[in-house]
Amino acid sequence: MGSPRTGAAPDLGERLLSEWAANGGTHPLIGDFTRAGYRLGASTPHPNVAANVKQYGATGDGVTDDVDAFNTAIRTVGEAGGGTVLVPPGTYHLSGPIWMHWSNVVLRGASIERTILYFSRPLKEGYRDNWQASKNQDRWSWAGGQIWAIPEAVKNKLEEEEWLGTEGWIPGATLATVSPAPRGATTLTVSDTSKVQAGQMILLETTNPGAELLIHLAGDTEGARQYDWTSRAPQLVPGAEGFYPQYGTLQWPVRIEEVVDATTLKLAQPLKYDLREAWPTQVRELGPAVTEVGIERLTIRNQLITQTPHNQNPGSNGVQFQAAHDCWARQVRVENSDVAFGLTGAKSVTFAEVTVAGRACHHPFVIRMQSHDNLIEQFTIEPFTVPSVTGAWPHGINAEGLSSGNVYHRGVMAEGTFDSHRALPFENVRTNIEINNTGRVGGSSASGPFFGARTAHWGVDVSNDRSYAVCLSDVAPSSVTLGISGVTSDSSQLTPDYPGGREALGSVIDLGADRVRDLHEAQREAVRHG
């Protein structure tokens, strides 16, 4: 499978799927995406109703500021152990963000048509300034939400340290060290299991002492070995000038399925990468997190203000899950946004039946800072009602920053592209998507490659003959581009990161139609009948 192929047999997808099923999570080109989303792919729950925002003074008249009523209702329910906070039909004027600092709390409207949350101020005005003077940019351009699920301890840390190295998980105590294990393994030998228990979400933290782990995440390909990581990706390499602390270790939250004995654990998911002596791994407490938080059946409508140039956005944002796991947003519409749906240091979150609408958006969807195993399905990016201003860069459906296992599928995109903001996202899939390909990729040039290994773009219909960032065999190592219709070129139209050309990447490409349209659904079906 080392060299690119075009014009291959129409059953190539079936053959690759069969090979994947037989390889037990170790296929060189395809990741295991069967466990993406809430509770590794489970249906989202329906907690009992605990409160109604109108009990706390919300009016829903579109004029009275209801933000205190919302936050009081959520706090009261959260501190009492959780439940659903109902938002009856109406338009609710909110002058600042809604904070969801507590686990087991669901914010549920009547429907996207009848429950409108009207945010009259962006985060810069409704919460706080977030300007990064050293780079002449506003962090609200990619971070934060008007509805923001984040542990209060993480929010406080961000305010104290001005976002330096604490955007995702803040790990707790070290619980054990881990012996080497191959990709695909679910059983780990550890130094001690006395401090962990079945069902616990832990943080598997792998040290990256140099570039060897990065080369591995890029597929151990010739192109990855020739790449100059220290000079071209200093943010990823400890000790390099410009190193970013958030990338100092590879952090993967994973649930313990079973404590087998005094030195053996069984994980609920197979490893996505080897654990080797060259990059030591330890089990750590996950640290502050929110879980079982849901947002349902409502529209977030930001005040319509003129879009700013790139990275100057004041934070007319939507939903953000940060340091969160096993959460969801379902039947949510976000209008007039800078960042509509965001995941930062998030694990096993599902966005379903969600829509981005209104004026031009900077980031319709962003998955960043080591976010893993999230599921975005039945999503829509509507045509922008107001086009992008000069100097603005619309992106699209994003994955970046050592994020992995994420799935975008069953989507319709009237705007945007298949975006990466570098820092080696690996083992992510975009599948069963219709796209009018209009956006562009981004990211700091110091953050390294756009793509790592096992990136899959599979079953994609392009309506405007633009292969940009959709076809990947010239930029993504050990990856698959398959079943792409509506393009006449197989070029990514991106400047390649890795030297050596396509032959040094070892990826597969077939633009022809394939009987396997949706890789995520096909993998889940294969497991059900396996």
Short mmCIF file of C-alpha atoms in Angstrom, two decimals:
data_model
loop_
_atom_site.label_atom_id
_atom_site.label_comp_id
_atom_site.label_asym_id
_atom_site.label_seq_id
_atom_site.Cartn_x
_atom_site.Cartn_y
_atom_site.Cartn_z
CA MET A 1 0.00 0.00 0.00
CA GLY A 2 3.01 2.25 -0.15
CA SER A 3 2.34 4.17 -3.36
CA PRO A 4 -0.58 6.39 -4.41
CA ARG A 5 -3.17 4.91 -6.73
CA THR A 6 -5.76 6.52 -8.97
CA GLY A 7 -8.42 4.84 -11.05
CA ALA A 8 -8.47 1.78 -8.77
CA ALA A 9 -11.23 -0.83 -8.72
CA PRO A 10 -14.64 0.45 -7.56
CA ASP A 11 -14.59 -1.91 -4.60
CA LEU A 12 -11.40 -0.43 -3.14
CA GLY A 13 -13.35 0.89 -0.16
CA GLU A 14 -14.78 -2.54 0.59
CA ARG A 15 -11.33 -4.07 0.36
CA LEU A 16 -9.79 -1.48 2.67
CA LEU A 17 -12.67 -1.92 5.10
CA SER A 18 -12.20 -5.68 5.07
CA GLU A 19 -8.48 -5.26 5.71
CA TRP A 20 -9.22 -2.88 8.57
CA ALA A 21 -11.66 -5.32 10.17
CA ALA A 22 -9.09 -8.11 9.96
CA ASN A 23 -6.28 -6.01 11.41
CA GLY A 24 -7.76 -5.34 14.86
CA GLY A 25 -7.08 -1.61 14.98
CA THR A 26 -3.64 -1.73 13.40
CA HIS A 27 -4.40 -0.95 9.76
CA PRO A 28 -1.63 1.33 8.42
CA LEU A 29 -3.98 3.72 6.59
CA ILE A 30 -7.32 3.63 8.43
CA GLY A 31 -8.01 4.44 12.07
CA ASP A 32 -10.71 2.93 14.26
CA PHE A 33 -13.55 5.47 14.30
CA THR A 34 -16.22 3.19 15.75
CA ARG A 35 -16.09 4.71 19.23
CA ALA A 36 -16.42 8.41 18.38
CA GLY A 37 -18.92 10.50 20.28
CA TYR A 38 -20.78 10.48 23.56
CA ARG A 39 -20.04 7.35 25.64
CA LEU A 40 -18.09 5.84 22.73
CA GLY A 41 -21.03 6.12 20.35
CA ALA A 42 -24.02 5.61 22.65
CA SER A 43 -27.32 7.45 22.38
CA THR A 44 -27.51 10.65 24.43
CA PRO A 45 -29.68 10.50 27.59
CA HIS A 46 -32.75 12.49 28.68
CA PRO A 47 -32.29 13.54 32.33
CA ASN A 48 -35.32 14.49 34.39
CA VAL A 49 -36.43 18.12 34.45
CA ALA A 50 -35.13 19.89 37.54
CA ALA A 51 -35.89 23.56 36.84
CA ASN A 52 -37.33 26.11 34.44
CA VAL A 53 -35.42 29.34 33.77
CA LYS A 54 -38.64 31.29 34.33
CA GLN A 55 -38.64 30.10 37.94
CA TYR A 56 -35.46 32.16 38.35
CA GLY A 57 -36.76 35.34 36.76
CA ALA A 58 -36.18 34.85 33.04
CA THR A 59 -38.82 36.61 30.93
CA GLY A 60 -38.13 35.57 27.33
CA ASP A 61 -39.51 38.91 26.10
CA GLY A 62 -36.44 39.70 23.98
CA VAL A 63 -35.74 42.91 25.93
CA THR A 64 -35.14 42.11 29.61
CA ASP A 65 -31.63 40.85 30.32
CA ASP A 66 -32.10 37.21 31.38
CA VAL A 67 -28.45 36.21 31.76
CA ASP A 68 -28.47 36.18 35.59
CA ALA A 69 -31.60 34.03 35.64
CA PHE A 70 -30.01 31.47 33.31
CA ASN A 71 -26.77 31.26 35.24
CA THR A 72 -28.55 31.07 38.61
CA ALA A 73 -30.79 28.24 37.35
CA ILE A 74 -27.85 26.28 36.01
CA ARG A 75 -25.77 26.81 39.15
CA THR A 76 -28.64 25.78 41.43
CA VAL A 77 -29.34 22.59 39.48
CA GLY A 78 -25.64 21.79 39.13
CA GLU A 79 -24.89 22.22 42.81
CA ALA A 80 -27.87 19.99 43.63
CA GLY A 81 -26.43 17.15 41.54
CA GLY A 82 -27.80 17.86 38.08
CA GLY A 83 -30.86 17.60 35.89
CA THR A 84 -32.48 19.39 32.97
CA VAL A 85 -33.03 23.15 32.93
CA LEU A 86 -35.95 23.93 30.63
CA VAL A 87 -36.06 27.05 28.46
CA PRO A 88 -39.66 27.58 27.30
CA PRO A 89 -40.50 29.20 23.95
CA GLY A 90 -39.43 32.84 23.71
CA THR A 91 -36.57 35.13 22.80
CA TYR A 92 -34.19 35.54 25.72
CA HIS A 93 -31.92 38.57 25.77
CA LEU A 94 -28.52 37.65 27.24
CA SER A 95 -25.79 40.26 27.76
CA GLY A 96 -23.06 37.73 28.63
CA PRO A 97 -22.18 34.05 28.40
CA ILE A 98 -24.02 31.13 29.98
CA TRP A 99 -21.62 29.15 32.17
CA MET A 100 -21.98 25.39 32.52
CA HIS A 101 -19.40 24.59 35.20
CA TRP A 102 -21.27 21.60 36.64
CA SER A 103 -21.60 18.03 35.40
CA ASN A 104 -24.93 16.33 34.74
CA VAL A 105 -26.73 19.51 33.66
CA VAL A 106 -28.74 19.79 30.43
CA LEU A 107 -29.98 23.09 28.97
CA ARG A 108 -33.03 22.25 26.84
CA GLY A 109 -35.19 24.58 24.78
CA ALA A 110 -38.52 23.87 23.09
CA SER A 111 -37.07 23.75 19.55
CA ILE A 112 -34.64 25.68 17.38
CA GLU A 113 -37.58 27.68 16.00
CA ARG A 114 -39.22 28.55 19.33
CA THR A 115 -36.36 29.02 21.82
CA ILE A 116 -34.04 31.84 20.77
CA LEU A 117 -31.09 32.90 22.92
CA TYR A 118 -30.21 36.39 21.71
CA PHE A 119 -26.71 37.42 22.76
CA SER A 120 -26.42 41.20 22.49
CA ARG A 121 -22.67 41.38 23.13
CA PRO A 122 -19.67 39.32 22.00
CA LEU A 123 -17.42 37.75 24.63
CA LYS A 124 -15.01 40.68 24.46
CA GLU A 125 -17.76 42.91 25.88
CA GLY A 126 -19.95 40.44 27.74
CA TYR A 127 -17.13 38.61 29.55
CA ARG A 128 -13.61 40.05 29.24
CA ASP A 129 -10.92 41.28 26.91
CA ASN A 130 -8.77 38.54 25.40
CA TRP A 131 -6.41 40.49 23.19
CA GLN A 132 -2.95 39.01 22.51
CA ALA A 133 -0.84 42.09 21.99
CA SER A 134 2.34 40.20 21.06
CA LYS A 135 0.61 38.79 17.97
CA ASN A 136 -1.92 41.55 17.34
CA GLN A 137 -4.84 39.14 17.50
CA ASP A 138 -7.87 38.31 19.61
CA ARG A 139 -8.08 34.84 21.12
CA TRP A 140 -11.87 34.93 20.86
CA SER A 141 -11.26 34.31 17.15
CA TRP A 142 -10.90 30.60 17.92
CA ALA A 143 -11.82 30.09 21.60
CA GLY A 144 -14.74 30.43 23.99
CA GLY A 145 -18.49 30.17 23.69
CA GLN A 146 -21.65 32.07 24.53
CA ILE A 147 -22.72 28.75 26.05
CA TRP A 148 -19.51 27.48 27.59
CA ALA A 149 -19.17 24.09 29.28
CA ILE A 150 -15.90 24.34 31.20
CA PRO A 151 -14.80 23.45 34.75
CA GLU A 152 -14.64 26.57 36.88
CA ALA A 153 -11.09 25.63 37.90
CA VAL A 154 -9.98 25.64 34.25
CA LYS A 155 -11.73 28.96 33.60
CA ASN A 156 -9.96 30.46 36.61
CA LYS A 157 -6.62 29.09 35.45
CA LEU A 158 -7.10 30.65 32.03
CA GLU A 159 -7.77 34.02 33.60
CA GLU A 160 -4.74 33.75 35.89
CA GLU A 161 -2.23 32.58 33.31
CA GLU A 162 -3.56 34.29 30.19
CA TRP A 163 -4.06 31.01 28.31
CA LEU A 164 -0.41 29.92 28.44
CA GLY A 165 -0.38 26.14 28.36
CA THR A 166 -3.66 25.48 30.18
CA GLU A 167 -6.29 25.47 27.46
CA GLY A 168 -7.03 21.75 27.73
CA TRP A 169 -6.67 19.25 30.54
CA ILE A 170 -4.90 20.13 33.78
CA PRO A 171 -3.66 16.67 34.81
CA GLY A 172 -3.82 15.50 38.40
CA ALA A 173 -1.59 13.05 40.25
CA THR A 174 0.46 10.36 38.54
CA LEU A 175 -1.18 7.00 39.24
CA ALA A 176 1.13 4.54 37.47
CA THR A 177 3.76 4.14 34.79
CA VAL A 178 2.99 2.14 31.66
CA SER A 179 5.05 -0.52 29.89
CA PRO A 180 5.47 -0.45 26.10
CA ALA A 181 2.46 -1.62 24.08
CA PRO A 182 1.61 -1.64 20.36
CA ARG A 183 -1.03 0.39 18.57
CA GLY A 184 -4.32 -1.49 18.69
CA ALA A 185 -3.74 -2.95 22.16
CA THR A 186 -6.41 -2.62 24.83
CA THR A 187 -4.54 -4.38 27.65
CA LEU A 188 -1.77 -2.43 29.39
CA THR A 189 0.84 -3.54 31.88
CA VAL A 190 1.33 -0.82 34.49
CA SER A 191 3.40 -0.40 37.64
CA ASP A 192 0.40 -0.41 39.98
CA THR A 193 -3.40 -0.57 39.68
CA SER A 194 -4.27 0.17 43.30
CA LYS A 195 -5.10 3.83 42.60
CA VAL A 196 -7.49 3.28 39.67
CA GLN A 197 -10.84 1.59 39.21
CA ALA A 198 -13.06 0.25 36.44
CA GLY A 199 -15.10 2.96 34.75
CA GLN A 200 -12.63 5.71 35.61
CA MET A 201 -11.63 8.19 32.91
CA ILE A 202 -7.87 8.57 33.12
CA LEU A 203 -5.35 10.61 31.17
CA LEU A 204 -2.79 8.54 29.31
CA GLU A 205 0.10 10.97 29.07
CA THR A 206 3.02 10.26 26.77
CA THR A 207 6.22 12.30 26.95
CA ASN A 208 7.66 13.59 23.69
CA PRO A 209 11.39 13.98 24.39
CA GLY A 210 12.21 14.86 20.77
CA ALA A 211 10.80 14.18 17.33
CA GLU A 212 10.51 10.37 17.38
CA LEU A 213 6.94 10.34 18.69
CA LEU A 214 5.96 12.96 16.10
CA ILE A 215 7.47 10.84 13.34
CA HIS A 216 5.42 7.91 14.60
CA LEU A 217 2.21 9.96 14.58
CA ALA A 218 3.05 10.88 11.00
CA GLY A 219 3.04 7.18 10.07
CA ASP A 220 6.78 6.42 10.43
CA THR A 221 6.99 7.32 6.75
CA GLU A 222 10.08 8.35 4.84
CA GLY A 223 8.63 11.83 4.43
CA ALA A 224 8.14 12.15 8.19
CA ARG A 225 11.72 11.08 8.84
CA GLN A 226 13.07 13.63 6.37
CA TYR A 227 11.00 16.44 7.86
CA ASP A 228 12.98 18.98 9.94
CA TRP A 229 10.82 18.99 13.07
CA THR A 230 12.99 21.28 15.19
CA SER A 231 13.08 24.18 12.73
CA ARG A 232 9.69 23.72 11.04
CA ALA A 233 7.62 22.62 14.05
CA PRO A 234 9.28 24.23 17.09
CA GLN A 235 5.92 24.49 18.90
CA LEU A 236 5.79 20.68 19.02
CA VAL A 237 9.39 19.93 20.06
CA PRO A 238 10.40 20.37 23.72
CA GLY A 239 13.49 22.52 24.02
CA ALA A 240 12.99 24.23 20.68
CA GLU A 241 12.64 28.00 20.60
CA GLY A 242 8.95 28.83 20.55
CA PHE A 243 7.87 25.49 22.08
CA TYR A 244 4.23 25.58 23.21
CA PRO A 245 3.65 23.93 26.62
CA GLN A 246 0.27 22.45 25.65
CA TYR A 247 2.09 20.14 23.21
CA GLY A 248 4.77 18.98 25.66
CA THR A 249 3.01 15.67 26.14
CA LEU A 250 0.52 13.68 24.10
CA GLN A 251 -2.62 13.51 26.24
CA TRP A 252 -5.33 10.95 25.52
CA PRO A 253 -8.24 10.58 27.96
CA VAL A 254 -9.49 6.99 27.99
CA ARG A 255 -11.81 5.01 30.21
CA ILE A 256 -10.66 1.94 32.15
CA GLU A 257 -12.92 -0.96 31.27
CA GLU A 258 -11.46 -3.42 33.76
CA VAL A 259 -8.77 -3.68 36.40
CA VAL A 260 -7.54 -7.19 35.63
CA ASP A 261 -4.97 -7.61 38.40
CA ALA A 262 -2.34 -5.72 40.35
CA THR A 263 -0.41 -4.69 37.22
CA THR A 264 -2.88 -5.04 34.34
CA LEU A 265 -5.55 -2.69 32.98
CA LYS A 266 -7.98 -3.14 30.13
CA LEU A 267 -8.96 0.01 28.22
CA ALA A 268 -12.36 0.70 26.66
CA GLN A 269 -10.63 1.65 23.38
CA PRO A 270 -7.58 0.39 21.50
CA LEU A 271 -4.42 2.48 21.51
CA LYS A 272 -4.08 4.85 18.52
CA TYR A 273 -0.28 4.79 18.64
CA ASP A 274 2.56 2.68 20.00
CA LEU A 275 3.78 3.15 23.55
CA ARG A 276 7.54 2.76 23.41
CA GLU A 277 10.47 3.15 25.77
CA ALA A 278 11.64 6.08 23.64
CA TRP A 279 8.57 8.08 24.71
CA PRO A 280 7.58 7.11 28.29
CA THR A 281 3.90 6.96 29.25
CA GLN A 282 2.15 7.31 32.57
CA VAL A 283 -1.40 7.11 33.88
CA ARG A 284 -2.56 10.37 35.45
CA GLU A 285 -5.72 11.66 37.04
CA LEU A 286 -7.77 13.50 34.44
CA GLY A 287 -7.97 16.64 36.50
CA PRO A 288 -10.88 19.13 36.47
CA ALA A 289 -13.57 18.14 33.97
CA VAL A 290 -17.26 18.51 33.26
CA THR A 291 -19.22 15.52 31.98
CA GLU A 292 -22.78 14.61 31.01
CA VAL A 293 -23.52 18.19 29.97
CA GLY A 294 -26.07 18.65 27.19
CA ILE A 295 -27.37 21.58 25.12
CA GLU A 296 -30.54 20.92 23.13
CA ARG A 297 -33.34 22.34 20.99
CA LEU A 298 -32.45 26.01 20.77
CA THR A 299 -30.96 28.74 18.60
CA ILE A 300 -28.03 30.92 19.61
CA ARG A 301 -28.50 34.21 17.79
CA ASN A 302 -25.63 36.66 18.12
CA GLN A 303 -26.30 40.31 17.47
CA LEU A 304 -25.48 40.97 13.83
CA ILE A 305 -22.29 43.02 13.81
CA THR A 306 -19.87 43.56 10.95
CA GLN A 307 -17.33 40.75 10.67
CA THR A 308 -13.76 41.75 11.51
CA PRO A 309 -10.61 40.82 9.56
CA HIS A 310 -8.87 37.54 10.33
CA ASN A 311 -8.10 36.84 14.00
CA GLN A 312 -9.56 40.15 15.14
CA ASN A 313 -12.89 38.59 16.11
CA PRO A 314 -14.52 39.83 19.35
CA GLY A 315 -16.21 36.52 20.20
CA SER A 316 -19.69 36.35 18.71
CA ASN A 317 -19.45 32.64 19.37
CA GLY A 318 -21.74 29.68 19.92
CA VAL A 319 -21.18 26.46 21.89
CA GLN A 320 -17.84 25.54 23.46
CA PHE A 321 -16.93 22.34 25.33
CA GLN A 322 -13.58 22.63 27.10
CA ALA A 323 -11.95 20.11 29.46
CA ALA A 324 -15.16 18.15 28.96
CA HIS A 325 -15.98 14.54 28.18
CA ASP A 326 -19.12 12.59 27.34
CA CYS A 327 -21.23 15.65 26.53
CA TRP A 328 -23.47 16.66 23.64
CA ALA A 329 -25.24 19.40 21.70
CA ARG A 330 -28.27 18.30 19.69
CA GLN A 331 -30.64 20.33 17.53
CA VAL A 332 -28.74 23.57 18.04
CA ARG A 333 -28.50 26.40 15.52
CA VAL A 334 -25.87 29.16 15.78
CA GLU A 335 -26.28 32.42 13.86
CA ASN A 336 -23.95 35.36 13.13
CA SER A 337 -20.92 33.76 14.75
CA ASP A 338 -17.15 34.02 14.75
CA VAL A 339 -16.78 30.47 16.15
CA ALA A 340 -20.00 28.46 16.03
CA PHE A 341 -19.11 25.08 17.60
CA GLY A 342 -15.83 24.56 19.45
CA LEU A 343 -14.04 21.70 21.18
CA THR A 344 -10.89 22.42 23.21
CA GLY A 345 -9.33 19.58 25.18
CA ALA A 346 -12.60 17.67 24.70
CA LYS A 347 -13.25 13.93 24.62
CA SER A 348 -16.25 11.92 23.40
CA VAL A 349 -18.53 14.86 22.66
CA THR A 350 -21.35 14.56 20.12
CA PHE A 351 -22.68 17.42 17.99
CA ALA A 352 -25.78 16.18 16.15
CA GLU A 353 -28.37 17.95 13.99
CA VAL A 354 -26.49 21.24 14.34
CA THR A 355 -26.49 24.21 11.98
CA VAL A 356 -24.26 27.21 11.32
CA ALA A 357 -26.14 30.12 9.74
CA GLY A 358 -26.23 33.89 9.29
CA ARG A 359 -23.33 36.09 8.33
CA ALA A 360 -19.90 34.79 7.35
CA CYS A 361 -18.22 32.71 10.07
CA HIS A 362 -14.52 32.40 10.89
CA HIS A 363 -14.66 28.87 12.37
CA PRO A 364 -17.95 27.01 11.82
CA PHE A 365 -16.43 24.01 13.65
CA VAL A 366 -13.08 23.84 15.43
CA ILE A 367 -11.50 20.83 17.17
CA ARG A 368 -8.30 21.85 18.89
CA MET A 369 -5.80 21.34 21.72
CA GLN A 370 -5.71 17.56 21.88
CA SER A 371 -9.43 16.85 21.49
CA HIS A 372 -10.16 13.21 20.82
CA ASP A 373 -12.92 10.85 19.69
CA ASN A 374 -15.61 13.47 19.09
CA LEU A 375 -18.50 13.01 16.67
CA ILE A 376 -20.05 15.71 14.49
CA GLU A 377 -22.97 14.32 12.49
CA GLN A 378 -25.97 15.59 10.57
CA PHE A 379 -24.40 19.03 10.43
CA THR A 380 -25.17 21.91 8.08
CA ILE A 381 -23.28 25.07 7.15
CA GLU A 382 -25.80 27.25 5.35
CA PRO A 383 -24.91 29.84 2.69
CA PHE A 384 -23.67 32.97 4.43
CA THR A 385 -26.31 35.71 4.40
CA VAL A 386 -23.52 38.31 4.56
CA PRO A 387 -20.25 37.37 2.78
CA SER A 388 -16.81 37.55 4.36
CA VAL A 389 -15.24 40.98 4.58
CA THR A 390 -11.91 41.74 2.96
CA GLY A 391 -9.13 40.28 5.08
CA ALA A 392 -11.27 37.60 6.73
CA TRP A 393 -10.44 33.91 6.30
CA PRO A 394 -13.38 31.53 6.58
CA HIS A 395 -12.23 28.03 7.47
CA GLY A 396 -14.72 25.15 7.77
CA ILE A 397 -14.68 21.81 9.58
CA ASN A 398 -11.44 21.80 11.49
CA ALA A 399 -9.11 19.42 13.31
CA GLU A 400 -5.75 20.54 14.67
CA GLY A 401 -3.29 20.38 17.54
CA LEU A 402 -2.59 16.64 18.08
CA SER A 403 -6.33 15.91 18.00
CA SER A 404 -7.34 12.41 16.92
CA GLY A 405 -10.21 9.98 16.47
CA ASN A 406 -12.63 12.73 15.44
CA VAL A 407 -15.44 12.11 12.95
CA TYR A 408 -17.32 14.52 10.71
CA HIS A 409 -20.04 12.74 8.74
CA ARG A 410 -23.43 13.20 7.12
CA GLY A 411 -22.83 16.90 6.53
CA VAL A 412 -23.83 19.57 4.01
CA MET A 413 -21.48 22.51 3.61
CA ALA A 414 -22.49 25.50 1.51
CA GLU A 415 -19.36 27.26 2.79
CA GLY A 416 -15.92 26.34 4.14
CA THR A 417 -13.37 23.63 3.51
CA PHE A 418 -11.77 20.63 5.23
CA ASP A 419 -9.64 22.75 7.51
CA SER A 420 -6.50 21.99 9.47
CA HIS A 421 -4.59 24.52 11.55
CA ARG A 422 -1.50 22.33 11.72
CA ALA A 423 0.17 20.85 14.83
CA LEU A 424 -0.20 17.32 13.50
CA PRO A 425 -3.82 16.23 13.89
CA PHE A 426 -3.85 12.50 13.15
CA GLU A 427 -6.36 9.70 12.62
CA ASN A 428 -9.40 11.88 11.84
CA VAL A 429 -12.10 11.30 9.22
CA ARG A 430 -14.44 13.43 7.11
CA THR A 431 -16.94 11.20 5.34
CA ASN A 432 -20.31 11.30 3.59
CA ILE A 433 -20.25 15.05 3.07
CA GLU A 434 -21.53 17.41 0.37
CA ILE A 435 -19.40 20.54 0.06
CA ASN A 436 -19.25 23.77 -1.89
CA ASN A 437 -15.53 24.17 -1.21
CA THR A 438 -14.94 27.87 -0.47
CA GLY A 439 -12.74 28.12 2.65
CA ARG A 440 -9.04 27.94 3.40
CA VAL A 441 -6.77 26.22 5.91
CA GLY A 442 -4.73 28.14 8.49
CA GLY A 443 -2.43 27.83 11.47
CA SER A 444 0.95 29.04 12.60
CA SER A 445 3.84 28.02 10.36
CA ALA A 446 5.73 27.08 13.55
CA SER A 447 3.15 24.40 14.43
CA GLY A 448 4.30 21.76 11.97
CA PRO A 449 2.38 19.68 9.43
CA PHE A 450 -1.26 20.04 8.49
CA PHE A 451 -1.89 16.30 8.74
CA GLY A 452 -0.61 13.22 10.52
CA ALA A 453 -1.19 9.58 9.66
CA ARG A 454 -4.51 7.87 8.97
CA THR A 455 -6.41 10.95 7.89
CA ALA A 456 -9.39 9.87 5.77
CA HIS A 457 -11.48 11.92 3.35
CA TRP A 458 -14.00 9.39 2.14
CA GLY A 459 -17.27 9.71 0.22
CA VAL A 460 -17.28 13.43 -0.57
CA ASP A 461 -19.27 15.30 -3.22
CA VAL A 462 -17.67 18.60 -4.27
CA SER A 463 -20.04 20.93 -6.11
CA ASN A 464 -17.53 23.50 -7.42
CA ASP A 465 -14.62 21.40 -8.78
CA ARG A 466 -12.21 22.55 -6.05
CA SER A 467 -10.02 19.78 -4.71
CA TYR A 468 -8.31 22.14 -2.23
CA ALA A 469 -7.72 20.40 1.15
CA VAL A 470 -10.08 17.56 0.15
CA CYS A 471 -7.64 15.43 -1.87
CA LEU A 472 -4.75 14.53 0.43
CA SER A 473 -2.33 12.07 -1.15
CA ASP A 474 0.28 14.79 -1.76
CA VAL A 475 0.19 16.23 1.80
CA ALA A 476 -1.03 13.61 4.31
CA PRO A 477 1.10 10.57 5.21
CA SER A 478 -0.34 7.04 5.40
CA SER A 479 -3.81 8.32 4.63
CA VAL A 480 -6.80 7.67 2.36
CA THR A 481 -8.69 9.88 -0.10
CA LEU A 482 -11.50 7.83 -1.61
CA GLY A 483 -14.78 8.35 -3.44
CA ILE A 484 -14.41 12.06 -4.20
CA SER A 485 -16.81 13.28 -6.88
CA GLY A 486 -16.99 16.63 -8.62
CA VAL A 487 -13.26 17.32 -8.94
CA THR A 488 -11.00 17.02 -11.96
CA SER A 489 -7.73 17.28 -10.04
CA ASP A 490 -6.27 15.02 -7.36
CA SER A 491 -4.12 17.83 -5.92
CA SER A 492 -4.61 19.24 -2.42
CA GLN A 493 -3.47 22.62 -3.77
CA LEU A 494 -1.49 22.97 -0.54
CA THR A 495 2.28 23.33 -0.26
CA PRO A 496 3.52 19.89 0.86
CA ASP A 497 4.96 19.73 4.37
CA TYR A 498 6.89 16.50 4.05
CA PRO A 499 9.79 16.12 1.60
CA GLY A 500 10.04 13.32 -0.94
CA GLY A 501 6.76 13.75 -2.79
CA ARG A 502 3.83 11.34 -2.85
CA GLU A 503 6.03 8.26 -2.83
CA ALA A 504 7.45 9.26 0.57
CA LEU A 505 3.95 9.62 2.06
CA GLY A 506 2.53 6.18 1.24
CA SER A 507 -1.08 7.31 0.90
CA VAL A 508 -3.93 5.98 -1.24
CA ILE A 509 -6.20 8.03 -3.51
CA ASP A 510 -9.14 7.02 -5.70
CA LEU A 511 -11.44 9.73 -7.01
CA GLY A 512 -13.97 7.27 -8.41
CA ALA A 513 -17.26 6.43 -6.76
CA ASP A 514 -17.16 3.64 -4.21
CA ARG A 515 -19.85 1.43 -2.75
CA VAL A 516 -18.72 2.37 0.77
CA ARG A 517 -19.97 5.94 1.13
CA ASP A 518 -19.62 6.51 4.89
CA LEU A 519 -16.50 5.09 6.55
CA HIS A 520 -17.75 5.72 10.09
CA GLU A 521 -21.06 3.94 9.56
CA ALA A 522 -19.39 1.12 7.59
CA GLN A 523 -16.92 0.48 10.41
CA ARG A 524 -19.68 0.39 13.01
CA GLU A 525 -21.68 -1.98 10.82
CA ALA A 526 -18.64 -4.22 10.38
CA VAL A 527 -18.18 -4.40 14.15
CA ARG A 528 -21.86 -5.20 14.73
CA HIS A 529 -21.66 -8.09 12.29
CA GLY A 530 -18.06 -9.03 13.03
#
